[in-house]
Structures are given as structure tokens and as C-alpha cells.
PDB file of C-alpha atoms in Angstrom:
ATOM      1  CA  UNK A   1     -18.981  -6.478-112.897  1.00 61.00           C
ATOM      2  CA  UNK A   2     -17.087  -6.194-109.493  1.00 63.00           C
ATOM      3  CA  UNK A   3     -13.908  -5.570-111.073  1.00 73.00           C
ATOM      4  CA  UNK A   4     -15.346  -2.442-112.807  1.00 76.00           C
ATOM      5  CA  UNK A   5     -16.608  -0.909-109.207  1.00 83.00           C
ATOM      6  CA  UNK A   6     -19.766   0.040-110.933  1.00 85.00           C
ATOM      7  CA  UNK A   7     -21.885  -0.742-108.363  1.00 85.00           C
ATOM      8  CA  UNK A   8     -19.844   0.399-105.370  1.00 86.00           C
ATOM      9  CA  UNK A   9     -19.828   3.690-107.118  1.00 89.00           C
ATOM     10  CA  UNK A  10     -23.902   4.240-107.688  1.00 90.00           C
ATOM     11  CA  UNK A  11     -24.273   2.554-104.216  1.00 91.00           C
ATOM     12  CA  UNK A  12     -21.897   5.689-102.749  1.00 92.00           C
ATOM     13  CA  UNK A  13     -24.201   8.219-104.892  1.00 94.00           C
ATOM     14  CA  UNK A  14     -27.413   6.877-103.946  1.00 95.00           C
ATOM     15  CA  UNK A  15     -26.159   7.173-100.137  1.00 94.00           C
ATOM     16  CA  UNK A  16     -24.869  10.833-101.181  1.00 93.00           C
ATOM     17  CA  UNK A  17     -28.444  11.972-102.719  1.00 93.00           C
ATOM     18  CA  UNK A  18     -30.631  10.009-100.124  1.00 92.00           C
ATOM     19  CA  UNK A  19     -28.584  12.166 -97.533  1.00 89.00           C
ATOM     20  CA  UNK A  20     -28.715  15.040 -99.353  1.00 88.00           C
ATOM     21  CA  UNK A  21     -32.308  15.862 -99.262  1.00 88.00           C
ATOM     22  CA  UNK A  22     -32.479  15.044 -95.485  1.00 88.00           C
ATOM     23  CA  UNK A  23     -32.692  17.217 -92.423  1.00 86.00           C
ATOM     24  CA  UNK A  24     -29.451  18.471 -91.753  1.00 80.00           C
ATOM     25  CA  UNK A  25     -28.476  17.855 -87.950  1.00 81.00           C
ATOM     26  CA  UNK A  26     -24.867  20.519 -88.198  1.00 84.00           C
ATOM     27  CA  UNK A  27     -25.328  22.970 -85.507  1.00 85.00           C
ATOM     28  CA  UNK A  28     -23.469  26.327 -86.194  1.00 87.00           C
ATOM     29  CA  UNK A  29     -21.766  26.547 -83.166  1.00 84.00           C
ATOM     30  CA  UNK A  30     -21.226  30.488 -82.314  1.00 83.00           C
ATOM     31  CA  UNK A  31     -24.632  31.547 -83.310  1.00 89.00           C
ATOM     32  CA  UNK A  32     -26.442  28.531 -82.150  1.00 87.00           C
ATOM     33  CA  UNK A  33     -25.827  27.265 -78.070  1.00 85.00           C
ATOM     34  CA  UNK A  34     -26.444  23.609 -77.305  1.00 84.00           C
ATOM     35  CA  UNK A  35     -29.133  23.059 -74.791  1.00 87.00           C
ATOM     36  CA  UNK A  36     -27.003  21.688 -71.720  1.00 87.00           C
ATOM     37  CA  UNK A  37     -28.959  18.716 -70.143  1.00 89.00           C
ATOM     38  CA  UNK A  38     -29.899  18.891 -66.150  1.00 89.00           C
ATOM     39  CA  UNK A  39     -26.818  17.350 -63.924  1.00 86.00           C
ATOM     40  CA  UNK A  40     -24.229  18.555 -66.550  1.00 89.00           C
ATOM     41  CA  UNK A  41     -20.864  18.571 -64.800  1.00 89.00           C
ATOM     42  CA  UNK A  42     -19.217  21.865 -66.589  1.00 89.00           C
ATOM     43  CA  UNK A  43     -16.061  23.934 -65.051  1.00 92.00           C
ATOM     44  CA  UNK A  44     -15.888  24.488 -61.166  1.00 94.00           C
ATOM     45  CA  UNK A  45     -16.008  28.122 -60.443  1.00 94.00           C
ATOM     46  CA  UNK A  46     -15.458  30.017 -56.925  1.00 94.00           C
ATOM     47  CA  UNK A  47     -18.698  32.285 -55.884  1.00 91.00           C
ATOM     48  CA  UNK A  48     -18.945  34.899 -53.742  1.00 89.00           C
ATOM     49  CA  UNK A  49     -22.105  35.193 -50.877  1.00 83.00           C
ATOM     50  CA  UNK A  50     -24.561  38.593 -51.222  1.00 82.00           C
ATOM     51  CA  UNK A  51     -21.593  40.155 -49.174  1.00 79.00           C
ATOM     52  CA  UNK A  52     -19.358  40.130 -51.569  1.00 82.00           C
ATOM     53  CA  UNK A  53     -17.500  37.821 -49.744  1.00 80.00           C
ATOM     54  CA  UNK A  54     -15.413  34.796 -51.131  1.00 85.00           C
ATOM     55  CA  UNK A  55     -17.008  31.763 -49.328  1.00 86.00           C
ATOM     56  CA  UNK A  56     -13.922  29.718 -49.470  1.00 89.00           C
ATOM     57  CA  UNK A  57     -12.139  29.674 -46.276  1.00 87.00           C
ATOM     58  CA  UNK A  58      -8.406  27.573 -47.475  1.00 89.00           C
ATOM     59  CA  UNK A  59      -9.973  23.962 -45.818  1.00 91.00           C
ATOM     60  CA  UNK A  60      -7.852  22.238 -49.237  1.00 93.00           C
ATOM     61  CA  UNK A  61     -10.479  19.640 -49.292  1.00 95.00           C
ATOM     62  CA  UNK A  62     -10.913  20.368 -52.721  1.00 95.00           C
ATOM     63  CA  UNK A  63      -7.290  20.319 -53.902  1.00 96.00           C
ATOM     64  CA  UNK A  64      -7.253  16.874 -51.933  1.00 96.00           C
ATOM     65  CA  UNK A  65      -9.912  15.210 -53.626  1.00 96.00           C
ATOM     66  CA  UNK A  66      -9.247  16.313 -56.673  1.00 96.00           C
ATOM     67  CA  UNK A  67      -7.874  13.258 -58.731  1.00 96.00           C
ATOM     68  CA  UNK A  68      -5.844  14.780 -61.663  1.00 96.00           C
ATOM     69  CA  UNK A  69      -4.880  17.576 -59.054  1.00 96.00           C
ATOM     70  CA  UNK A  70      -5.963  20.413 -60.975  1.00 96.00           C
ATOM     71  CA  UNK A  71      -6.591  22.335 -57.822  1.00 97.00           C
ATOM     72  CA  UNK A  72      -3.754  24.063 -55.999  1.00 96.00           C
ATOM     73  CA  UNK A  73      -4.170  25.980 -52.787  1.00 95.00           C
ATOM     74  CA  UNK A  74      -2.012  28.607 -50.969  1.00 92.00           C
ATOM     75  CA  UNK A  75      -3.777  29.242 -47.638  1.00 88.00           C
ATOM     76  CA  UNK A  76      -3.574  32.598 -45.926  1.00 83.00           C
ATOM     77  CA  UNK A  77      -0.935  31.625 -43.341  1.00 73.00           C
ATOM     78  CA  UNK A  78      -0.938  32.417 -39.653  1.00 71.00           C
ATOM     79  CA  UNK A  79      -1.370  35.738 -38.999  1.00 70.00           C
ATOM     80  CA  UNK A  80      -4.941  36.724 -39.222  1.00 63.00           C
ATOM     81  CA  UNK A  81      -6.537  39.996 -41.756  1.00 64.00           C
ATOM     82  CA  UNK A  82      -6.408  43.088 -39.812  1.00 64.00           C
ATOM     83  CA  UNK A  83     -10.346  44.103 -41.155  1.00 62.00           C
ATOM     84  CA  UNK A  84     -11.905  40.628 -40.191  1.00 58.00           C
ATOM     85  CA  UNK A  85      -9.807  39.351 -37.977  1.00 56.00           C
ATOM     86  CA  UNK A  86      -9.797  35.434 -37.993  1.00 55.00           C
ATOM     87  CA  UNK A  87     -12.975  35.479 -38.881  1.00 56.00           C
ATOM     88  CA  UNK A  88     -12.353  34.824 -43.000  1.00 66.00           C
ATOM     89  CA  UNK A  89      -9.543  32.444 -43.685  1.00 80.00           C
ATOM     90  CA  UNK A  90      -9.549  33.503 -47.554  1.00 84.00           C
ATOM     91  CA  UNK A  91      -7.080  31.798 -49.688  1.00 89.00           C
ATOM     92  CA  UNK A  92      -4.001  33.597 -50.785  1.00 89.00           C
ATOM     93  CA  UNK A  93      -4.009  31.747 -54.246  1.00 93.00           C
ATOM     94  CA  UNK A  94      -6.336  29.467 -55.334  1.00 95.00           C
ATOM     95  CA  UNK A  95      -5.845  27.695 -59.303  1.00 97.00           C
ATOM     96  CA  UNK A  96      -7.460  25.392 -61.051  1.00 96.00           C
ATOM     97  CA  UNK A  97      -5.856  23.889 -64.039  1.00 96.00           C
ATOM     98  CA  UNK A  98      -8.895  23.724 -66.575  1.00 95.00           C
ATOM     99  CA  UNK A  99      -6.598  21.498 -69.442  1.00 94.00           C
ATOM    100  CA  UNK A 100      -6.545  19.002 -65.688  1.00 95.00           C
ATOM    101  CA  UNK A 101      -9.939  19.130 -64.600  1.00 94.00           C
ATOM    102  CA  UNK A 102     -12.231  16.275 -65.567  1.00 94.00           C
ATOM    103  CA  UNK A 103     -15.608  18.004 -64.570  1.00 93.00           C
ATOM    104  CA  UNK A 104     -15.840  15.164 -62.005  1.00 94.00           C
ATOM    105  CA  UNK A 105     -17.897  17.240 -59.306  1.00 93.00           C
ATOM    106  CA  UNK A 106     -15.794  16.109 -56.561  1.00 95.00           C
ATOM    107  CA  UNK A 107     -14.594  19.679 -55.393  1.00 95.00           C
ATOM    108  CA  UNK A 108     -17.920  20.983 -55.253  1.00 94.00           C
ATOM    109  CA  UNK A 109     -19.085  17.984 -53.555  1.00 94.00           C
ATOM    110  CA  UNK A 110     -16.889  17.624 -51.026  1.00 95.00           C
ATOM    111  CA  UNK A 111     -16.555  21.773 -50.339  1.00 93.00           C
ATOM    112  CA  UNK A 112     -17.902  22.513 -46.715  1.00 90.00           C
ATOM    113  CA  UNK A 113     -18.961  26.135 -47.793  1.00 86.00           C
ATOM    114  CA  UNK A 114     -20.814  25.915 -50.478  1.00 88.00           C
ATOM    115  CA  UNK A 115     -17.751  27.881 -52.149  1.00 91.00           C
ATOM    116  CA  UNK A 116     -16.766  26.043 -55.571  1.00 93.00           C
ATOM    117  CA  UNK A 117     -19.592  25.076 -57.897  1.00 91.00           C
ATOM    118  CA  UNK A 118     -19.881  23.233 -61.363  1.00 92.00           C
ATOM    119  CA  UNK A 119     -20.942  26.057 -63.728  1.00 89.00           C
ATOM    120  CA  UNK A 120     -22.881  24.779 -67.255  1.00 86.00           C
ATOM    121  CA  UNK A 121     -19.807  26.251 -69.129  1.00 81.00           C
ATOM    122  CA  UNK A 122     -18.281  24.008 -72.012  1.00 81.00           C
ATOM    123  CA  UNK A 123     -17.086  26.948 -73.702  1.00 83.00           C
ATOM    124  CA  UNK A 124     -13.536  26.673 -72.295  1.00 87.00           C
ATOM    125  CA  UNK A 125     -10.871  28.327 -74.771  1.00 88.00           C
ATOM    126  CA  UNK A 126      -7.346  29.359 -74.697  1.00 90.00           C
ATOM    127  CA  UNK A 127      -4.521  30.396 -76.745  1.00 94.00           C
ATOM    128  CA  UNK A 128      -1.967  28.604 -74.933  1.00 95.00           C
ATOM    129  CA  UNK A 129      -1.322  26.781 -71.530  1.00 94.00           C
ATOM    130  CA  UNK A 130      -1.106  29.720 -68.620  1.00 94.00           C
ATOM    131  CA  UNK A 131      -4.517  30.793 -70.305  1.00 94.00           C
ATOM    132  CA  UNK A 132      -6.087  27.562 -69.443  1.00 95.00           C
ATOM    133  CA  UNK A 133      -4.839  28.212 -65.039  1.00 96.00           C
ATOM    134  CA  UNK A 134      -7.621  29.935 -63.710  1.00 96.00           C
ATOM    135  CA  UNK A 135      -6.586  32.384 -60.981  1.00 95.00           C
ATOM    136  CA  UNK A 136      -8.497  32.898 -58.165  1.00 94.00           C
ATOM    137  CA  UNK A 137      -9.342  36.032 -59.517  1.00 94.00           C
ATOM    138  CA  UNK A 138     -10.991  34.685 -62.862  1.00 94.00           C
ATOM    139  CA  UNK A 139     -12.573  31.823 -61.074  1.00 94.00           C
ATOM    140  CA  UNK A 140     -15.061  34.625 -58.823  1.00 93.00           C
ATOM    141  CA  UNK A 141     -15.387  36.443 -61.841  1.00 93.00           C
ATOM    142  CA  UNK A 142     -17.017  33.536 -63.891  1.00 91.00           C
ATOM    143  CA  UNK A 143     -18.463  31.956 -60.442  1.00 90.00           C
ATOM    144  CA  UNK A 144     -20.166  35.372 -59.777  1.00 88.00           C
ATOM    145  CA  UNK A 145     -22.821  35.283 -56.805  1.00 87.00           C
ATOM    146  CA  UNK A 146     -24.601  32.752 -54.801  1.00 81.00           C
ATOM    147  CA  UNK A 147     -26.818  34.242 -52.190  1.00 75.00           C
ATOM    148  CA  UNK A 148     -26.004  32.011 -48.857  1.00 71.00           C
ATOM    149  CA  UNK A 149     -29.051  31.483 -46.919  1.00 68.00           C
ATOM    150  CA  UNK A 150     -27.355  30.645 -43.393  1.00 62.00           C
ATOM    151  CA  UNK A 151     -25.162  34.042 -43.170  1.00 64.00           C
ATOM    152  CA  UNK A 152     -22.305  31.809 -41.603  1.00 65.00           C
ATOM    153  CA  UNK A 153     -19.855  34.855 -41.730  1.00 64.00           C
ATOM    154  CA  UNK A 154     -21.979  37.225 -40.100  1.00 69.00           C
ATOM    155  CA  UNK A 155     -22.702  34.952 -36.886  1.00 70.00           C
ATOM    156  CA  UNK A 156     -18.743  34.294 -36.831  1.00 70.00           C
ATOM    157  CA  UNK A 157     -18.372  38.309 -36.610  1.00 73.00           C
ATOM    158  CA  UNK A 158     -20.877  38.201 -34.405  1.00 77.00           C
ATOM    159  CA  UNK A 159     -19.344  35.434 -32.351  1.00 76.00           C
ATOM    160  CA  UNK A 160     -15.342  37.114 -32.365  1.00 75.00           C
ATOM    161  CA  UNK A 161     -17.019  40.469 -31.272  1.00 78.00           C
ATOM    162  CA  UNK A 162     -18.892  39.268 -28.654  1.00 79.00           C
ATOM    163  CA  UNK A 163     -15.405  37.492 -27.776  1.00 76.00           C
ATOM    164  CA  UNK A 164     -13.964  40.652 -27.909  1.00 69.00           C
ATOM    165  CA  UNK A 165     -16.101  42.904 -25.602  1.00 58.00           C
ATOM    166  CA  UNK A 166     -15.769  39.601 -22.879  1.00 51.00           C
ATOM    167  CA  UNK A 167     -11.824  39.543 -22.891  1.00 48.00           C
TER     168      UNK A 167
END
């Protein structure tokens, strides 16, 4: 009788119509979203304070800690922005390599600003590799806004005028 498969064959239908009349557990994927649990790691994203202002200020902690070194940093250099002054240090290009990132958290924990945060964004797709290096452009874009409660640029203005009118 084992020769003959028989029973290996109605044991592989029975499976097929016991599973057949169950739930199905498929999600369609465009038209329905998976419900992202609470301390989901997704893609780090720059934001921007209520300002307007980019809150990253070129420290490179972030590209340092950063083990697959996704993150690369080119900070402003020495001389200062003729609107602010040295009072915003913003970076003159900031990438992150999303097909390097792990979604470890690291950035965003070690960032003294409050400037890079883990987004719930698994939705990352490209059609081929430059697609996948987010500019620092595209990074505030997706970041978008998080309202900063201690105003740390405006005391620094605050701080370099009064400077200012003492010298």
C-alpha cells in the first residue's frame, strides 16, 4: 500500500480541504496597512522644530555610532551663515543609506538635539540603489515637524545678540 502513495496522497487532500474552509490570514498588502506594534524601530528621519528649522547641528554622533555606517555627514565648515551667524551649525549634506540601515535606534538615541527620529515607516521602496540614499533633503521631508519644547535656538540668538550689542 506504501508503494502505491495512496495514502500520502488523501493525507495531502485532507490537509488541502481542512485548510480550505479556514480563515484565511493573507493580508492584501496595498489596500490593507499592518498595525505597527509600540517600540517599532522603522527608518530614521531628520525633523525640523515649529521654526522651520533643521534641529541637527553636524555633532556626527550619529554617523559614529552607526554600525553598518549608513550615515554620512558633511558638516558646514568654518565660516559661519551670514543670516544666523554661528548660531545653526546645519549640515551641508547629510545621507543615510536605507539598503545599510538596520533600524537599530542608535542615531536617534545617541542624537543630542532631538534631530533624527525612528519613523513607523516599513514601506521603504526603490527602483535601484541611489533611490535607496536618502538626501538630506528627503529625510526632512518624510521626518516633517517635531515641535521642540525648550526653544534651544532661540536662547542661542538670544545669547550671540546680546554678545553682539556687548562687543
Amino acid at each position: 500500500m506504501e508503494r502505491l502513495y495512496v495514502p500520502a496522497i488523501l493525507n495531502g487532500f485532507a490537509v488541502t480541504v481542512r485548510h480550505f474552509f479556514q480563515k484565511s490570514v493573507t493580508m492584501q498588502y496595498p489596500e490593507q496597512k499592518w498595525t505597527v506594534p509600540e517600540g517599532y524601530r522603522g527608518a530614521p528621519y531628520l525633523v525640523k522644530d515649529q521654526d522651520g528649522r533643521t534641529k541637527c547641528v553636524s555633532c556626527q554622533l550619529c554617523e559614529f555610532v552607526c554600525p553598518p555606517k549608513a550615515i554620512k555627514i558633511v558638516p558646514p565648515g568654518p565660516s559661519p551663515n551670514p543670516a544666523t551667524g554661528n548660531v545653526e551649525k546645519l549640515p551641508r549634506e547629510f545621507d543615510i543609506n536605507m539598503l545599510r540601515c538596520i533600524f537599530c535606534g542608535f542615531c536617534q538615541e545617541v542624537c543630542p538635539e532631538e534631530a533624527i527620529f525612528l519613523m513607523k515607516d516599513y514601506s521603504l521602496t526603490g527602483s535601484n540603489r541611489e533611490e535607496m540614499i536618502y538626501n538630506k533633503e528627503k529625510l526632512l521631508e518624510l521626518g516633517g515637524t517635531l515641535p521642540d519644547q525648550t526653544q534651544k535656538w532661540k536662547q542661542k540668538e538670544e545669547e550671540a545678540a546680546a554678545q553682539g550689542l556687548n562687543h
